[in-house]
């Protein structure tokens, strides 16, 4: 009996020590995990939580689409553009996708040159990425304006199921907000890289220690995530 009690006490002490160890690791002011900075770890946690949010939106959209008894609007007709008298289905969406995927490439190059501490090329490529992102948001604003003029509302539309409008504005609006904030942060970090804040250890907003371009890499994680989410939106909302 005494041995059993002693064993239980040791187990409890071991569990408490383990929990204290985890708490100490997470509350340290330098690193949460070995060789992983707080900034990068927190970005991964944020992206994980954002994945759940976007997944809920897409699952809700698919549930609404499969459960409605009213025909769902045909994306090829809804998102078509008339150019020179010819109706081109999904041409704007295809261009938007190309622009955003291209921005992912320029962001990857920016991170690569950041590792090499080539601040000018890094800053220029981040500015190009921001320009491509702003172009995407501009085309999305044009798409919204066109559909609103054609009668699409969150509560209805001229082509079919009323849930189409609410699903469209919710999903694309939430993603467009992410892209817009990403463009702003790209401009902020590109300016700091161009000024040499990461080379001269100039303290300030989003400035890491001297010689470390980690903020560029963290921004790259966020931007690649936004691009990846658009691939799923493109596949499930526009192509389905």
PDB file of C-alpha atoms in Angstrom:
ATOM      1  CA  UNK A   1       0.000   0.000   0.000  1.00  0.00           C
ATOM      2  CA  UNK A   2       2.797   2.376   0.987  1.00  0.00           C
ATOM      3  CA  UNK A   3       4.666   1.565  -2.218  1.00  0.00           C
ATOM      4  CA  UNK A   4       1.567   2.333  -4.298  1.00  0.00           C
ATOM      5  CA  UNK A   5       1.113   5.708  -2.599  1.00  0.00           C
ATOM      6  CA  UNK A   6       4.804   6.501  -3.123  1.00  0.00           C
ATOM      7  CA  UNK A   7       4.522   5.591  -6.801  1.00  0.00           C
ATOM      8  CA  UNK A   8       1.486   7.840  -7.230  1.00  0.00           C
ATOM      9  CA  UNK A   9       3.304  10.714  -5.524  1.00  0.00           C
ATOM     10  CA  UNK A  10       6.297  10.284  -7.823  1.00  0.00           C
ATOM     11  CA  UNK A  11       4.028  10.230 -10.873  1.00  0.00           C
ATOM     12  CA  UNK A  12       2.254  13.386  -9.739  1.00  0.00           C
ATOM     13  CA  UNK A  13       5.577  15.120  -9.078  1.00  0.00           C
ATOM     14  CA  UNK A  14       6.853  14.064 -12.494  1.00  0.00           C
ATOM     15  CA  UNK A  15       3.740  15.439 -14.227  1.00  0.00           C
ATOM     16  CA  UNK A  16       3.991  18.708 -12.292  1.00  0.00           C
ATOM     17  CA  UNK A  17       7.664  19.023 -13.189  1.00  0.00           C
ATOM     18  CA  UNK A  18       6.843  18.393 -16.846  1.00  0.00           C
ATOM     19  CA  UNK A  19       4.137  21.044 -16.847  1.00  0.00           C
ATOM     20  CA  UNK A  20       6.436  23.522 -15.133  1.00  0.00           C
ATOM     21  CA  UNK A  21       9.096  22.748 -17.717  1.00  0.00           C
ATOM     22  CA  UNK A  22       6.666  23.460 -20.563  1.00  0.00           C
ATOM     23  CA  UNK A  23       5.482  26.662 -18.877  1.00  0.00           C
ATOM     24  CA  UNK A  24       9.081  27.782 -18.359  1.00  0.00           C
ATOM     25  CA  UNK A  25       9.914  27.090 -21.983  1.00  0.00           C
ATOM     26  CA  UNK A  26       6.923  29.052 -23.289  1.00  0.00           C
ATOM     27  CA  UNK A  27       7.415  31.957 -20.883  1.00  0.00           C
ATOM     28  CA  UNK A  28      11.107  32.436 -21.669  1.00  0.00           C
ATOM     29  CA  UNK A  29      11.924  35.756 -23.268  1.00  0.00           C
ATOM     30  CA  UNK A  30      14.106  34.325 -26.037  1.00  0.00           C
ATOM     31  CA  UNK A  31      12.882  31.112 -27.653  1.00  0.00           C
ATOM     32  CA  UNK A  32       9.858  28.880 -27.296  1.00  0.00           C
ATOM     33  CA  UNK A  33      11.519  25.965 -29.077  1.00  0.00           C
ATOM     34  CA  UNK A  34      15.128  25.196 -29.822  1.00  0.00           C
ATOM     35  CA  UNK A  35      16.289  27.181 -32.874  1.00  0.00           C
ATOM     36  CA  UNK A  36      12.784  28.643 -33.376  1.00  0.00           C
ATOM     37  CA  UNK A  37      12.199  32.276 -32.477  1.00  0.00           C
ATOM     38  CA  UNK A  38       9.090  33.590 -30.793  1.00  0.00           C
ATOM     39  CA  UNK A  39       8.111  35.520 -33.898  1.00  0.00           C
ATOM     40  CA  UNK A  40       8.213  32.496 -36.163  1.00  0.00           C
ATOM     41  CA  UNK A  41       6.470  30.242 -33.632  1.00  0.00           C
ATOM     42  CA  UNK A  42       3.671  32.754 -33.114  1.00  0.00           C
ATOM     43  CA  UNK A  43       3.223  33.164 -36.867  1.00  0.00           C
ATOM     44  CA  UNK A  44       2.816  29.400 -37.266  1.00  0.00           C
ATOM     45  CA  UNK A  45       0.233  29.372 -34.463  1.00  0.00           C
ATOM     46  CA  UNK A  46      -1.628  32.259 -36.105  1.00  0.00           C
ATOM     47  CA  UNK A  47      -1.605  30.502 -39.482  1.00  0.00           C
ATOM     48  CA  UNK A  48      -2.898  27.320 -37.858  1.00  0.00           C
ATOM     49  CA  UNK A  49      -5.812  29.198 -36.286  1.00  0.00           C
ATOM     50  CA  UNK A  50      -6.492  30.989 -39.576  1.00  0.00           C
ATOM     51  CA  UNK A  51      -6.555  27.627 -41.336  1.00  0.00           C
ATOM     52  CA  UNK A  52      -9.430  26.578 -39.089  1.00  0.00           C
ATOM     53  CA  UNK A  53     -11.323  29.797 -39.869  1.00  0.00           C
ATOM     54  CA  UNK A  54     -10.966  29.468 -43.645  1.00  0.00           C
ATOM     55  CA  UNK A  55     -11.812  25.764 -43.417  1.00  0.00           C
ATOM     56  CA  UNK A  56     -15.041  26.590 -41.554  1.00  0.00           C
ATOM     57  CA  UNK A  57     -15.945  29.157 -44.228  1.00  0.00           C
ATOM     58  CA  UNK A  58     -15.337  26.733 -47.092  1.00  0.00           C
ATOM     59  CA  UNK A  59     -17.137  23.857 -45.365  1.00  0.00           C
ATOM     60  CA  UNK A  60     -20.108  26.130 -44.629  1.00  0.00           C
ATOM     61  CA  UNK A  61     -20.169  27.210 -48.277  1.00  0.00           C
ATOM     62  CA  UNK A  62     -20.057  23.618 -49.546  1.00  0.00           C
ATOM     63  CA  UNK A  63     -22.784  22.596 -47.095  1.00  0.00           C
ATOM     64  CA  UNK A  64     -25.031  25.451 -48.243  1.00  0.00           C
ATOM     65  CA  UNK A  65     -24.399  24.663 -51.889  1.00  0.00           C
ATOM     66  CA  UNK A  66     -25.142  20.948 -51.578  1.00  0.00           C
ATOM     67  CA  UNK A  67     -28.212  21.403 -49.373  1.00  0.00           C
ATOM     68  CA  UNK A  68     -30.024  24.104 -51.346  1.00  0.00           C
ATOM     69  CA  UNK A  69     -32.888  23.042 -53.571  1.00  0.00           C
ATOM     70  CA  UNK A  70     -32.521  26.109 -55.811  1.00  0.00           C
ATOM     71  CA  UNK A  71     -30.008  25.810 -58.695  1.00  0.00           C
ATOM     72  CA  UNK A  72     -26.613  27.298 -57.893  1.00  0.00           C
ATOM     73  CA  UNK A  73     -25.435  30.089 -60.255  1.00  0.00           C
ATOM     74  CA  UNK A  74     -22.973  28.964 -62.926  1.00  0.00           C
ATOM     75  CA  UNK A  75     -19.561  30.536 -62.084  1.00  0.00           C
ATOM     76  CA  UNK A  76     -18.542  30.542 -65.755  1.00  0.00           C
ATOM     77  CA  UNK A  77     -21.455  32.854 -66.513  1.00  0.00           C
ATOM     78  CA  UNK A  78     -21.415  34.934 -63.324  1.00  0.00           C
ATOM     79  CA  UNK A  79     -17.693  35.714 -63.481  1.00  0.00           C
ATOM     80  CA  UNK A  80     -17.436  36.142 -67.251  1.00  0.00           C
ATOM     81  CA  UNK A  81     -16.153  39.353 -68.832  1.00  0.00           C
ATOM     82  CA  UNK A  82     -17.237  40.662 -72.221  1.00  0.00           C
ATOM     83  CA  UNK A  83     -14.222  41.871 -74.210  1.00  0.00           C
ATOM     84  CA  UNK A  84     -14.637  42.926 -77.844  1.00  0.00           C
ATOM     85  CA  UNK A  85     -18.124  41.493 -77.945  1.00  0.00           C
ATOM     86  CA  UNK A  86     -16.916  38.081 -76.774  1.00  0.00           C
ATOM     87  CA  UNK A  87     -17.840  36.650 -73.370  1.00  0.00           C
ATOM     88  CA  UNK A  88     -14.754  35.174 -71.704  1.00  0.00           C
ATOM     89  CA  UNK A  89     -15.578  32.936 -68.717  1.00  0.00           C
ATOM     90  CA  UNK A  90     -13.415  33.321 -65.609  1.00  0.00           C
ATOM     91  CA  UNK A  91     -10.827  35.436 -67.449  1.00  0.00           C
ATOM     92  CA  UNK A  92     -10.553  37.961 -64.605  1.00  0.00           C
ATOM     93  CA  UNK A  93     -10.274  35.199 -61.997  1.00  0.00           C
ATOM     94  CA  UNK A  94      -7.534  33.509 -64.038  1.00  0.00           C
ATOM     95  CA  UNK A  95      -5.549  36.767 -64.198  1.00  0.00           C
ATOM     96  CA  UNK A  96      -6.039  37.343 -60.462  1.00  0.00           C
ATOM     97  CA  UNK A  97      -4.768  33.844 -59.722  1.00  0.00           C
ATOM     98  CA  UNK A  98      -1.741  34.313 -61.972  1.00  0.00           C
ATOM     99  CA  UNK A  99      -0.895  37.631 -60.278  1.00  0.00           C
ATOM    100  CA  UNK A 100      -1.149  36.195 -56.773  1.00  0.00           C
ATOM    101  CA  UNK A 101       0.861  33.050 -57.569  1.00  0.00           C
ATOM    102  CA  UNK A 102       3.526  35.253 -59.200  1.00  0.00           C
ATOM    103  CA  UNK A 103       3.707  37.326 -56.019  1.00  0.00           C
ATOM    104  CA  UNK A 104       4.466  34.138 -54.096  1.00  0.00           C
ATOM    105  CA  UNK A 105       7.503  33.643 -56.349  1.00  0.00           C
ATOM    106  CA  UNK A 106       8.808  37.176 -55.800  1.00  0.00           C
ATOM    107  CA  UNK A 107       8.287  36.769 -52.045  1.00  0.00           C
ATOM    108  CA  UNK A 108      10.324  33.549 -52.051  1.00  0.00           C
ATOM    109  CA  UNK A 109      13.120  35.368 -53.897  1.00  0.00           C
ATOM    110  CA  UNK A 110      12.974  38.197 -51.346  1.00  0.00           C
ATOM    111  CA  UNK A 111      13.431  35.714 -48.502  1.00  0.00           C
ATOM    112  CA  UNK A 112      16.352  34.119 -50.368  1.00  0.00           C
ATOM    113  CA  UNK A 113      18.130  37.439 -50.800  1.00  0.00           C
ATOM    114  CA  UNK A 114      17.323  38.263 -47.182  1.00  0.00           C
ATOM    115  CA  UNK A 115      19.301  35.197 -46.121  1.00  0.00           C
ATOM    116  CA  UNK A 116      22.180  36.578 -48.199  1.00  0.00           C
ATOM    117  CA  UNK A 117      21.754  39.993 -46.517  1.00  0.00           C
ATOM    118  CA  UNK A 118      21.318  41.712 -49.868  1.00  0.00           C
ATOM    119  CA  UNK A 119      19.020  44.417 -48.584  1.00  0.00           C
ATOM    120  CA  UNK A 120      18.431  46.254 -51.868  1.00  0.00           C
ATOM    121  CA  UNK A 121      17.281  43.203 -53.822  1.00  0.00           C
ATOM    122  CA  UNK A 122      15.268  42.044 -50.825  1.00  0.00           C
ATOM    123  CA  UNK A 123      13.491  45.400 -50.523  1.00  0.00           C
ATOM    124  CA  UNK A 124      12.835  45.667 -54.275  1.00  0.00           C
ATOM    125  CA  UNK A 125      11.365  42.166 -54.451  1.00  0.00           C
ATOM    126  CA  UNK A 126       9.158  42.865 -51.427  1.00  0.00           C
ATOM    127  CA  UNK A 127       7.915  46.032 -53.115  1.00  0.00           C
ATOM    128  CA  UNK A 128       7.166  44.035 -56.280  1.00  0.00           C
ATOM    129  CA  UNK A 129       5.278  41.515 -54.133  1.00  0.00           C
ATOM    130  CA  UNK A 130       3.297  44.345 -52.532  1.00  0.00           C
ATOM    131  CA  UNK A 131       2.521  45.772 -55.986  1.00  0.00           C
ATOM    132  CA  UNK A 132       1.235  42.411 -57.197  1.00  0.00           C
ATOM    133  CA  UNK A 133      -0.826  42.047 -54.033  1.00  0.00           C
ATOM    134  CA  UNK A 134      -2.320  45.516 -54.484  1.00  0.00           C
ATOM    135  CA  UNK A 135      -3.105  44.624 -58.107  1.00  0.00           C
ATOM    136  CA  UNK A 136      -4.948  41.532 -56.924  1.00  0.00           C
ATOM    137  CA  UNK A 137      -6.980  43.560 -54.417  1.00  0.00           C
ATOM    138  CA  UNK A 138      -7.775  46.138 -57.117  1.00  0.00           C
ATOM    139  CA  UNK A 139      -9.068  43.451 -59.466  1.00  0.00           C
ATOM    140  CA  UNK A 140     -11.093  41.959 -56.645  1.00  0.00           C
ATOM    141  CA  UNK A 141     -12.636  45.378 -55.975  1.00  0.00           C
ATOM    142  CA  UNK A 142     -13.532  45.577 -59.686  1.00  0.00           C
ATOM    143  CA  UNK A 143     -15.103  42.119 -59.469  1.00  0.00           C
ATOM    144  CA  UNK A 144     -17.177  43.136 -56.433  1.00  0.00           C
ATOM    145  CA  UNK A 145     -18.312  46.351 -58.126  1.00  0.00           C
ATOM    146  CA  UNK A 146     -19.344  44.486 -61.284  1.00  0.00           C
ATOM    147  CA  UNK A 147     -21.381  41.902 -59.384  1.00  0.00           C
ATOM    148  CA  UNK A 148     -23.036  44.499 -57.158  1.00  0.00           C
ATOM    149  CA  UNK A 149     -24.099  46.444 -60.258  1.00  0.00           C
ATOM    150  CA  UNK A 150     -25.527  43.209 -61.678  1.00  0.00           C
ATOM    151  CA  UNK A 151     -27.687  42.742 -58.583  1.00  0.00           C
ATOM    152  CA  UNK A 152     -25.682  40.379 -56.386  1.00  0.00           C
ATOM    153  CA  UNK A 153     -26.402  40.935 -52.694  1.00  0.00           C
ATOM    154  CA  UNK A 154     -25.673  38.882 -49.551  1.00  0.00           C
ATOM    155  CA  UNK A 155     -29.369  37.978 -49.441  1.00  0.00           C
ATOM    156  CA  UNK A 156     -29.961  37.255 -53.133  1.00  0.00           C
ATOM    157  CA  UNK A 157     -28.905  37.418 -56.783  1.00  0.00           C
ATOM    158  CA  UNK A 158     -30.541  37.263 -60.245  1.00  0.00           C
ATOM    159  CA  UNK A 159     -29.198  33.799 -61.171  1.00  0.00           C
ATOM    160  CA  UNK A 160     -30.230  31.316 -58.495  1.00  0.00           C
ATOM    161  CA  UNK A 161     -29.628  30.298 -54.884  1.00  0.00           C
ATOM    162  CA  UNK A 162     -29.691  33.225 -52.473  1.00  0.00           C
ATOM    163  CA  UNK A 163     -26.763  31.782 -50.490  1.00  0.00           C
ATOM    164  CA  UNK A 164     -24.428  32.500 -53.392  1.00  0.00           C
ATOM    165  CA  UNK A 165     -24.041  36.188 -52.565  1.00  0.00           C
ATOM    166  CA  UNK A 166     -23.387  35.744 -48.852  1.00  0.00           C
ATOM    167  CA  UNK A 167     -20.876  32.940 -49.487  1.00  0.00           C
ATOM    168  CA  UNK A 168     -19.082  34.959 -52.142  1.00  0.00           C
ATOM    169  CA  UNK A 169     -18.773  38.182 -50.142  1.00  0.00           C
ATOM    170  CA  UNK A 170     -17.838  36.379 -46.930  1.00  0.00           C
ATOM    171  CA  UNK A 171     -15.087  34.172 -48.358  1.00  0.00           C
ATOM    172  CA  UNK A 172     -13.528  36.555 -50.889  1.00  0.00           C
ATOM    173  CA  UNK A 173     -13.909  39.518 -48.551  1.00  0.00           C
ATOM    174  CA  UNK A 174     -12.144  37.748 -45.691  1.00  0.00           C
ATOM    175  CA  UNK A 175      -9.333  36.653 -47.994  1.00  0.00           C
ATOM    176  CA  UNK A 176      -9.063  40.096 -49.577  1.00  0.00           C
ATOM    177  CA  UNK A 177      -8.692  41.611 -46.106  1.00  0.00           C
ATOM    178  CA  UNK A 178      -5.769  39.278 -45.439  1.00  0.00           C
ATOM    179  CA  UNK A 179      -4.122  40.314 -48.711  1.00  0.00           C
ATOM    180  CA  UNK A 180      -4.660  44.019 -47.947  1.00  0.00           C
ATOM    181  CA  UNK A 181      -3.047  43.751 -44.511  1.00  0.00           C
ATOM    182  CA  UNK A 182      -0.245  41.727 -46.067  1.00  0.00           C
ATOM    183  CA  UNK A 183       0.447  44.514 -48.565  1.00  0.00           C
ATOM    184  CA  UNK A 184       0.669  47.061 -45.741  1.00  0.00           C
ATOM    185  CA  UNK A 185       3.100  44.940 -43.738  1.00  0.00           C
ATOM    186  CA  UNK A 186       5.164  44.238 -46.859  1.00  0.00           C
ATOM    187  CA  UNK A 187       5.589  47.976 -47.381  1.00  0.00           C
ATOM    188  CA  UNK A 188       6.563  48.514 -43.732  1.00  0.00           C
ATOM    189  CA  UNK A 189       9.174  45.756 -43.712  1.00  0.00           C
ATOM    190  CA  UNK A 190      10.495  46.659 -47.186  1.00  0.00           C
ATOM    191  CA  UNK A 191      11.094  50.225 -45.957  1.00  0.00           C
ATOM    192  CA  UNK A 192      12.988  48.968 -42.913  1.00  0.00           C
ATOM    193  CA  UNK A 193      15.078  46.646 -45.086  1.00  0.00           C
ATOM    194  CA  UNK A 194      15.844  49.467 -47.542  1.00  0.00           C
ATOM    195  CA  UNK A 195      16.947  51.784 -44.711  1.00  0.00           C
ATOM    196  CA  UNK A 196      19.236  49.086 -43.339  1.00  0.00           C
ATOM    197  CA  UNK A 197      17.502  48.735 -39.974  1.00  0.00           C
ATOM    198  CA  UNK A 198      18.427  45.044 -39.839  1.00  0.00           C
ATOM    199  CA  UNK A 199      22.062  45.819 -40.660  1.00  0.00           C
ATOM    200  CA  UNK A 200      22.576  48.683 -38.203  1.00  0.00           C
ATOM    201  CA  UNK A 201      20.570  47.242 -35.301  1.00  0.00           C
ATOM    202  CA  UNK A 202      18.135  50.148 -35.381  1.00  0.00           C
ATOM    203  CA  UNK A 203      15.439  49.395 -32.843  1.00  0.00           C
ATOM    204  CA  UNK A 204      11.803  49.854 -33.733  1.00  0.00           C
ATOM    205  CA  UNK A 205       8.643  48.218 -34.980  1.00  0.00           C
ATOM    206  CA  UNK A 206       9.384  44.810 -36.605  1.00  0.00           C
ATOM    207  CA  UNK A 207      13.142  45.240 -36.186  1.00  0.00           C
ATOM    208  CA  UNK A 208      15.075  42.172 -35.102  1.00  0.00           C
ATOM    209  CA  UNK A 209      18.678  41.961 -34.036  1.00  0.00           C
ATOM    210  CA  UNK A 210      21.545  43.127 -36.212  1.00  0.00           C
ATOM    211  CA  UNK A 211      22.124  41.077 -39.335  1.00  0.00           C
ATOM    212  CA  UNK A 212      18.883  39.105 -38.983  1.00  0.00           C
ATOM    213  CA  UNK A 213      16.243  39.331 -41.691  1.00  0.00           C
ATOM    214  CA  UNK A 214      13.849  37.040 -39.851  1.00  0.00           C
ATOM    215  CA  UNK A 215      10.952  39.466 -40.265  1.00  0.00           C
ATOM    216  CA  UNK A 216      11.231  38.970 -44.027  1.00  0.00           C
ATOM    217  CA  UNK A 217      10.951  35.204 -43.588  1.00  0.00           C
ATOM    218  CA  UNK A 218       7.981  35.565 -41.224  1.00  0.00           C
ATOM    219  CA  UNK A 219       6.283  37.843 -43.725  1.00  0.00           C
ATOM    220  CA  UNK A 220       6.985  35.217 -46.369  1.00  0.00           C
ATOM    221  CA  UNK A 221       5.206  32.557 -44.290  1.00  0.00           C
ATOM    222  CA  UNK A 222       2.127  34.749 -44.064  1.00  0.00           C
ATOM    223  CA  UNK A 223       2.150  35.614 -47.762  1.00  0.00           C
ATOM    224  CA  UNK A 224       2.568  32.021 -48.934  1.00  0.00           C
ATOM    225  CA  UNK A 225      -0.336  31.045 -46.678  1.00  0.00           C
ATOM    226  CA  UNK A 226      -2.575  33.712 -48.243  1.00  0.00           C
ATOM    227  CA  UNK A 227      -1.632  32.451 -51.707  1.00  0.00           C
ATOM    228  CA  UNK A 228      -2.328  28.839 -50.740  1.00  0.00           C
ATOM    229  CA  UNK A 229      -5.758  29.738 -49.353  1.00  0.00           C
ATOM    230  CA  UNK A 230      -6.627  31.407 -52.665  1.00  0.00           C
ATOM    231  CA  UNK A 231      -5.850  28.164 -54.505  1.00  0.00           C
ATOM    232  CA  UNK A 232      -8.536  26.405 -52.444  1.00  0.00           C
ATOM    233  CA  UNK A 233     -10.997  29.278 -52.935  1.00  0.00           C
ATOM    234  CA  UNK A 234     -10.330  29.213 -56.678  1.00  0.00           C
ATOM    235  CA  UNK A 235     -10.859  25.452 -56.841  1.00  0.00           C
ATOM    236  CA  UNK A 236     -13.965  25.157 -54.668  1.00  0.00           C
ATOM    237  CA  UNK A 237     -15.770  28.414 -55.432  1.00  0.00           C
ATOM    238  CA  UNK A 238     -14.897  29.315 -59.016  1.00  0.00           C
ATOM    239  CA  UNK A 239     -14.229  25.958 -60.656  1.00  0.00           C
ATOM    240  CA  UNK A 240     -16.795  23.779 -58.892  1.00  0.00           C
TER     241      UNK A 240
END
